């Protein structure tokens, strides 16, 4: 539980800007978090105790500007508290620090590996995830875990996040018609969870297989009926 020694009147989320209004300088900063959220909406469709915010301001002090990661995940909060949804994430209302924050590095480096790392470390975010597709000599995906107040880089791809019950990693795939590397959620055995597009494709394939089997069964039944008629047996009057 968060404790605040702040003025008696604290603005609500509706009274604060929803982001820093800085436009993204790379489309991936929207698409990568969007894909992660789309998968979560399928995985956790029945759960109402989580929020995955994209380019949403996080306020810890009404007198300071919001912290605006590319995306963050909070657990133990109301997924929807009214039909207008959240314009921003206000810590003195939510009382829950995000458990994971994601920054997607674009061509304009914004101190994701330095200042922002220390900022999320100070805030107490358990997992800080940084992804840069432009890296060549260092891992493109870094997952930092808060241990005794300091971030420790986790090894592997994907990285299992036991407190969340999911793993996160990067792999090549097709999303929005683009074949490239994306971030995905994984199970504890390292198996990637499918995207909505993949689930739709799989459902169509299953429907086609079921239809083919039904057609084959109908053809076999017709052949059997013809064989019976050739033997002088009426298949419609079998008892």
mmCIF file of C-alpha atoms in Angstrom:
data_model
loop_
_atom_site.group_PDB
_atom_site.id
_atom_site.type_symbol
_atom_site.label_atom_id
_atom_site.label_comp_id
_atom_site.label_asym_id
_atom_site.label_seq_id
_atom_site.Cartn_x
_atom_site.Cartn_y
_atom_site.Cartn_z
ATOM 1 C CA UNK A 1 0.000 0.000 0.000
ATOM 2 C CA UNK A 2 1.328 3.435 -0.951
ATOM 3 C CA UNK A 3 1.453 6.233 1.580
ATOM 4 C CA UNK A 4 1.408 9.895 0.675
ATOM 5 C CA UNK A 5 2.225 12.993 2.702
ATOM 6 C CA UNK A 6 0.663 15.336 0.186
ATOM 7 C CA UNK A 7 -1.908 18.176 0.281
ATOM 8 C CA UNK A 8 -5.424 17.279 1.357
ATOM 9 C CA UNK A 9 -6.820 17.964 -2.091
ATOM 10 C CA UNK A 10 -5.397 15.679 -4.732
ATOM 11 C CA UNK A 11 -6.517 15.876 -8.361
ATOM 12 C CA UNK A 12 -8.165 12.854 -9.893
ATOM 13 C CA UNK A 13 -7.108 11.093 -13.066
ATOM 14 C CA UNK A 14 -9.736 13.023 -15.017
ATOM 15 C CA UNK A 15 -8.089 16.326 -14.070
ATOM 16 C CA UNK A 16 -4.594 15.363 -15.198
ATOM 17 C CA UNK A 17 -3.178 15.025 -18.733
ATOM 18 C CA UNK A 18 -3.283 11.471 -19.997
ATOM 19 C CA UNK A 19 0.279 11.611 -21.395
ATOM 20 C CA UNK A 20 3.134 14.021 -22.003
ATOM 21 C CA UNK A 21 1.620 14.736 -25.449
ATOM 22 C CA UNK A 22 4.949 13.928 -27.071
ATOM 23 C CA UNK A 23 4.264 12.141 -30.361
ATOM 24 C CA UNK A 24 5.896 8.762 -30.861
ATOM 25 C CA UNK A 25 8.805 8.927 -33.295
ATOM 26 C CA UNK A 26 8.476 5.326 -34.417
ATOM 27 C CA UNK A 27 5.364 3.302 -35.182
ATOM 28 C CA UNK A 28 6.828 0.338 -33.290
ATOM 29 C CA UNK A 29 6.333 2.250 -30.036
ATOM 30 C CA UNK A 30 2.602 1.744 -30.585
ATOM 31 C CA UNK A 31 2.514 -1.615 -32.377
ATOM 32 C CA UNK A 32 4.753 -3.587 -30.005
ATOM 33 C CA UNK A 33 2.802 -2.667 -26.836
ATOM 34 C CA UNK A 34 -0.437 -3.025 -28.802
ATOM 35 C CA UNK A 35 0.383 -6.623 -29.681
ATOM 36 C CA UNK A 36 1.236 -7.478 -26.059
ATOM 37 C CA UNK A 37 -2.060 -5.983 -24.905
ATOM 38 C CA UNK A 38 -4.047 -7.796 -27.616
ATOM 39 C CA UNK A 39 -2.625 -11.135 -26.468
ATOM 40 C CA UNK A 40 -3.401 -10.323 -22.828
ATOM 41 C CA UNK A 41 -6.998 -9.484 -23.723
ATOM 42 C CA UNK A 42 -7.333 -13.077 -24.959
ATOM 43 C CA UNK A 43 -5.334 -14.744 -22.196
ATOM 44 C CA UNK A 44 -6.974 -12.852 -19.351
ATOM 45 C CA UNK A 45 -10.391 -12.243 -20.876
ATOM 46 C CA UNK A 46 -12.135 -13.404 -17.688
ATOM 47 C CA UNK A 47 -9.900 -11.469 -15.322
ATOM 48 C CA UNK A 48 -10.851 -7.935 -14.286
ATOM 49 C CA UNK A 49 -7.897 -7.242 -11.967
ATOM 50 C CA UNK A 50 -5.303 -5.914 -14.388
ATOM 51 C CA UNK A 51 -4.471 -2.909 -16.532
ATOM 52 C CA UNK A 52 -2.098 -2.651 -19.477
ATOM 53 C CA UNK A 53 -1.623 1.030 -20.182
ATOM 54 C CA UNK A 54 -0.072 2.284 -23.424
ATOM 55 C CA UNK A 55 1.458 5.781 -23.536
ATOM 56 C CA UNK A 56 -0.484 6.605 -20.366
ATOM 57 C CA UNK A 57 0.819 9.050 -17.786
ATOM 58 C CA UNK A 58 1.738 7.677 -14.347
ATOM 59 C CA UNK A 59 1.400 10.300 -11.602
ATOM 60 C CA UNK A 60 3.138 9.914 -8.255
ATOM 61 C CA UNK A 61 3.012 13.604 -7.238
ATOM 62 C CA UNK A 62 0.420 16.189 -8.367
ATOM 63 C CA UNK A 63 3.162 18.831 -8.452
ATOM 64 C CA UNK A 64 5.392 16.864 -10.840
ATOM 65 C CA UNK A 65 5.009 15.865 -14.487
ATOM 66 C CA UNK A 66 3.769 12.382 -15.242
ATOM 67 C CA UNK A 67 6.077 9.495 -16.036
ATOM 68 C CA UNK A 68 4.996 8.175 -19.441
ATOM 69 C CA UNK A 69 6.406 4.762 -20.429
ATOM 70 C CA UNK A 70 5.539 3.197 -23.736
ATOM 71 C CA UNK A 71 3.511 0.637 -21.762
ATOM 72 C CA UNK A 72 3.014 -0.680 -18.239
ATOM 73 C CA UNK A 73 1.210 -3.538 -16.515
ATOM 74 C CA UNK A 74 -0.509 -3.273 -13.134
ATOM 75 C CA UNK A 75 -2.057 -6.195 -11.253
ATOM 76 C CA UNK A 76 -4.644 -6.004 -8.500
ATOM 77 C CA UNK A 77 -6.422 -2.958 -9.917
ATOM 78 C CA UNK A 78 -9.803 -2.499 -11.547
ATOM 79 C CA UNK A 79 -9.502 -3.188 -15.258
ATOM 80 C CA UNK A 80 -12.496 -0.961 -15.917
ATOM 81 C CA UNK A 81 -13.944 1.392 -13.328
ATOM 82 C CA UNK A 82 -16.339 3.285 -15.595
ATOM 83 C CA UNK A 83 -17.254 3.448 -19.258
ATOM 84 C CA UNK A 84 -14.941 6.409 -19.897
ATOM 85 C CA UNK A 85 -11.877 4.319 -18.918
ATOM 86 C CA UNK A 86 -8.733 5.830 -17.382
ATOM 87 C CA UNK A 87 -7.249 8.984 -18.871
ATOM 88 C CA UNK A 88 -4.150 8.508 -16.680
ATOM 89 C CA UNK A 89 -2.799 6.332 -13.872
ATOM 90 C CA UNK A 90 -2.758 8.145 -10.521
ATOM 91 C CA UNK A 91 -0.854 6.328 -7.791
ATOM 92 C CA UNK A 92 -2.649 7.993 -4.874
ATOM 93 C CA UNK A 93 -5.948 6.692 -6.277
ATOM 94 C CA UNK A 94 -4.791 3.282 -7.488
ATOM 95 C CA UNK A 95 -2.446 2.484 -4.548
ATOM 96 C CA UNK A 96 -0.645 -0.019 -6.804
ATOM 97 C CA UNK A 97 2.729 0.526 -8.439
ATOM 98 C CA UNK A 98 2.952 -1.032 -11.922
ATOM 99 C CA UNK A 99 4.618 -4.426 -11.775
ATOM 100 C CA UNK A 100 6.130 -4.061 -15.249
ATOM 101 C CA UNK A 101 7.146 -1.141 -17.427
ATOM 102 C CA UNK A 102 8.123 -1.353 -21.101
ATOM 103 C CA UNK A 103 10.209 1.099 -23.103
ATOM 104 C CA UNK A 104 10.711 0.628 -26.854
ATOM 105 C CA UNK A 105 13.852 2.427 -27.994
ATOM 106 C CA UNK A 106 13.450 4.302 -31.266
ATOM 107 C CA UNK A 107 15.965 6.129 -33.435
ATOM 108 C CA UNK A 108 15.871 8.966 -30.911
ATOM 109 C CA UNK A 109 17.510 7.576 -27.790
ATOM 110 C CA UNK A 110 15.692 8.851 -24.679
ATOM 111 C CA UNK A 111 17.986 7.579 -21.906
ATOM 112 C CA UNK A 112 16.114 4.286 -21.545
ATOM 113 C CA UNK A 113 19.242 2.540 -20.238
ATOM 114 C CA UNK A 114 20.251 5.267 -17.783
ATOM 115 C CA UNK A 115 17.895 7.936 -16.436
ATOM 116 C CA UNK A 116 14.669 6.001 -17.032
ATOM 117 C CA UNK A 117 16.150 2.863 -15.511
ATOM 118 C CA UNK A 118 16.973 4.748 -12.314
ATOM 119 C CA UNK A 119 13.559 6.435 -12.338
ATOM 120 C CA UNK A 120 11.636 3.153 -12.457
ATOM 121 C CA UNK A 121 14.054 1.662 -9.933
ATOM 122 C CA UNK A 122 13.292 4.518 -7.530
ATOM 123 C CA UNK A 123 9.552 4.155 -8.128
ATOM 124 C CA UNK A 124 9.727 0.465 -7.221
ATOM 125 C CA UNK A 125 8.624 -1.112 -10.508
ATOM 126 C CA UNK A 126 9.460 -4.823 -10.217
ATOM 127 C CA UNK A 127 10.273 -5.438 -13.892
ATOM 128 C CA UNK A 128 11.725 -2.929 -16.327
ATOM 129 C CA UNK A 129 11.725 -4.189 -19.929
ATOM 130 C CA UNK A 130 13.708 -2.419 -22.661
ATOM 131 C CA UNK A 131 13.533 -3.407 -26.315
ATOM 132 C CA UNK A 132 15.693 -1.995 -29.121
ATOM 133 C CA UNK A 133 15.588 -3.597 -32.565
ATOM 134 C CA UNK A 134 18.609 -1.506 -33.596
ATOM 135 C CA UNK A 135 21.048 -3.158 -31.224
ATOM 136 C CA UNK A 136 23.705 -5.372 -32.788
ATOM 137 C CA UNK A 137 26.335 -6.225 -30.173
ATOM 138 C CA UNK A 138 24.088 -6.307 -27.124
ATOM 139 C CA UNK A 139 20.777 -8.078 -26.498
ATOM 140 C CA UNK A 140 17.849 -6.331 -28.161
ATOM 141 C CA UNK A 141 15.632 -7.322 -25.239
ATOM 142 C CA UNK A 142 16.650 -6.534 -21.675
ATOM 143 C CA UNK A 143 14.548 -7.510 -18.656
ATOM 144 C CA UNK A 144 15.636 -5.939 -15.365
ATOM 145 C CA UNK A 145 14.244 -7.191 -12.058
ATOM 146 C CA UNK A 146 14.226 -5.150 -8.856
ATOM 147 C CA UNK A 147 16.219 -7.031 -6.200
ATOM 148 C CA UNK A 148 16.902 -5.301 -2.866
ATOM 149 C CA UNK A 149 16.145 -1.934 -4.414
ATOM 150 C CA UNK A 150 18.448 -2.361 -7.430
ATOM 151 C CA UNK A 151 17.782 -3.646 -10.926
ATOM 152 C CA UNK A 152 19.456 -6.880 -11.948
ATOM 153 C CA UNK A 153 19.556 -7.879 -15.611
ATOM 154 C CA UNK A 154 17.841 -11.227 -16.192
ATOM 155 C CA UNK A 155 19.251 -13.741 -18.654
ATOM 156 C CA UNK A 156 17.459 -15.630 -21.377
ATOM 157 C CA UNK A 157 14.843 -15.166 -24.063
ATOM 158 C CA UNK A 158 12.092 -15.503 -23.065
ATOM 159 C CA UNK A 159 12.411 -14.450 -19.421
ATOM 160 C CA UNK A 160 9.949 -16.022 -16.983
ATOM 161 C CA UNK A 161 8.199 -13.522 -14.676
ATOM 162 C CA UNK A 162 6.804 -15.644 -11.806
ATOM 163 C CA UNK A 163 5.033 -12.763 -10.056
ATOM 164 C CA UNK A 164 3.032 -12.161 -13.237
ATOM 165 C CA UNK A 165 2.629 -15.772 -14.294
ATOM 166 C CA UNK A 166 3.931 -15.054 -17.789
ATOM 167 C CA UNK A 167 7.192 -14.913 -19.649
ATOM 168 C CA UNK A 168 8.226 -12.190 -22.075
ATOM 169 C CA UNK A 169 10.507 -12.557 -25.049
ATOM 170 C CA UNK A 170 11.125 -11.632 -28.664
ATOM 171 C CA UNK A 171 10.751 -13.702 -31.814
ATOM 172 C CA UNK A 172 10.069 -13.223 -35.501
ATOM 173 C CA UNK A 173 6.474 -13.319 -36.578
ATOM 174 C CA UNK A 174 3.804 -11.669 -38.692
ATOM 175 C CA UNK A 175 1.664 -8.933 -37.182
ATOM 176 C CA UNK A 176 -0.329 -6.301 -39.063
ATOM 177 C CA UNK A 177 1.088 -7.706 -42.273
ATOM 178 C CA UNK A 178 4.706 -7.168 -41.207
ATOM 179 C CA UNK A 179 7.202 -9.990 -40.829
ATOM 180 C CA UNK A 180 9.749 -8.876 -38.246
ATOM 181 C CA UNK A 181 10.744 -9.374 -34.628
ATOM 182 C CA UNK A 182 8.023 -8.693 -32.067
ATOM 183 C CA UNK A 183 7.584 -9.044 -28.324
ATOM 184 C CA UNK A 184 5.338 -11.865 -27.122
ATOM 185 C CA UNK A 185 4.080 -13.454 -23.905
ATOM 186 C CA UNK A 186 5.161 -17.022 -23.102
ATOM 187 C CA UNK A 187 4.142 -19.808 -20.741
ATOM 188 C CA UNK A 188 6.460 -21.299 -18.100
ATOM 189 C CA UNK A 189 7.733 -23.929 -20.552
ATOM 190 C CA UNK A 190 8.812 -21.220 -22.977
ATOM 191 C CA UNK A 191 5.962 -21.757 -25.433
ATOM 192 C CA UNK A 192 4.785 -18.574 -27.111
ATOM 193 C CA UNK A 193 1.130 -17.587 -26.728
ATOM 194 C CA UNK A 194 -0.570 -16.976 -30.086
ATOM 195 C CA UNK A 195 -1.640 -13.581 -31.354
ATOM 196 C CA UNK A 196 -5.302 -12.844 -32.143
ATOM 197 C CA UNK A 197 -4.533 -13.201 -35.860
ATOM 198 C CA UNK A 198 -2.939 -16.601 -35.262
ATOM 199 C CA UNK A 199 -5.905 -17.747 -33.185
ATOM 200 C CA UNK A 200 -8.334 -16.716 -35.938
ATOM 201 C CA UNK A 201 -6.224 -18.529 -38.545
ATOM 202 C CA UNK A 202 -6.053 -21.642 -36.371
ATOM 203 C CA UNK A 203 -9.827 -21.569 -35.818
ATOM 204 C CA UNK A 204 -10.381 -21.306 -39.578
ATOM 205 C CA UNK A 205 -8.030 -24.225 -40.182
ATOM 206 C CA UNK A 206 -9.896 -26.346 -37.621
ATOM 207 C CA UNK A 207 -13.214 -25.436 -39.240
ATOM 208 C CA UNK A 208 -11.865 -26.394 -42.669
ATOM 209 C CA UNK A 209 -10.588 -29.734 -41.340
ATOM 210 C CA UNK A 210 -13.949 -30.431 -39.682
ATOM 211 C CA UNK A 211 -15.772 -29.580 -42.914
ATOM 212 C CA UNK A 212 -13.483 -31.850 -44.949
ATOM 213 C CA UNK A 213 -14.071 -34.718 -42.516
ATOM 214 C CA UNK A 214 -17.820 -34.173 -42.684
ATOM 215 C CA UNK A 215 -17.700 -34.235 -46.496
ATOM 216 C CA UNK A 216 -15.605 -37.410 -46.467
ATOM 217 C CA UNK A 217 -18.052 -39.067 -44.053
ATOM 218 C CA UNK A 218 -20.960 -38.081 -46.295
ATOM 219 C CA UNK A 219 -19.177 -39.500 -49.343
ATOM 220 C CA UNK A 220 -18.494 -42.794 -47.550
ATOM 221 C CA UNK A 221 -22.131 -43.022 -46.487
ATOM 222 C CA UNK A 222 -23.275 -42.415 -50.073
ATOM 223 C CA UNK A 223 -20.878 -45.060 -51.414
ATOM 224 C CA UNK A 224 -22.132 -47.563 -48.839
ATOM 225 C CA UNK A 225 -25.745 -46.819 -49.777
ATOM 226 C CA UNK A 226 -24.967 -47.408 -53.459
ATOM 227 C CA UNK A 227 -23.281 -50.717 -52.641
ATOM 228 C CA UNK A 228 -26.346 -51.838 -50.675
ATOM 229 C CA UNK A 229 -28.689 -50.909 -53.531
ATOM 230 C CA UNK A 230 -26.485 -52.924 -55.907
ATOM 231 C CA UNK A 231 -27.130 -55.910 -53.637
ATOM 232 C CA UNK A 232 -30.869 -55.278 -53.744
ATOM 233 C CA UNK A 233 -31.022 -53.782 -50.279
ATOM 234 C CA UNK A 234 -32.818 -50.511 -49.641
ATOM 235 C CA UNK A 235 -30.576 -48.536 -47.237
ATOM 236 C CA UNK A 236 -33.510 -46.313 -46.254
ATOM 237 C CA UNK A 237 -35.490 -49.279 -44.861
ATOM 238 C CA UNK A 238 -32.833 -50.980 -42.798
ATOM 239 C CA UNK A 239 -34.072 -52.058 -39.395
#
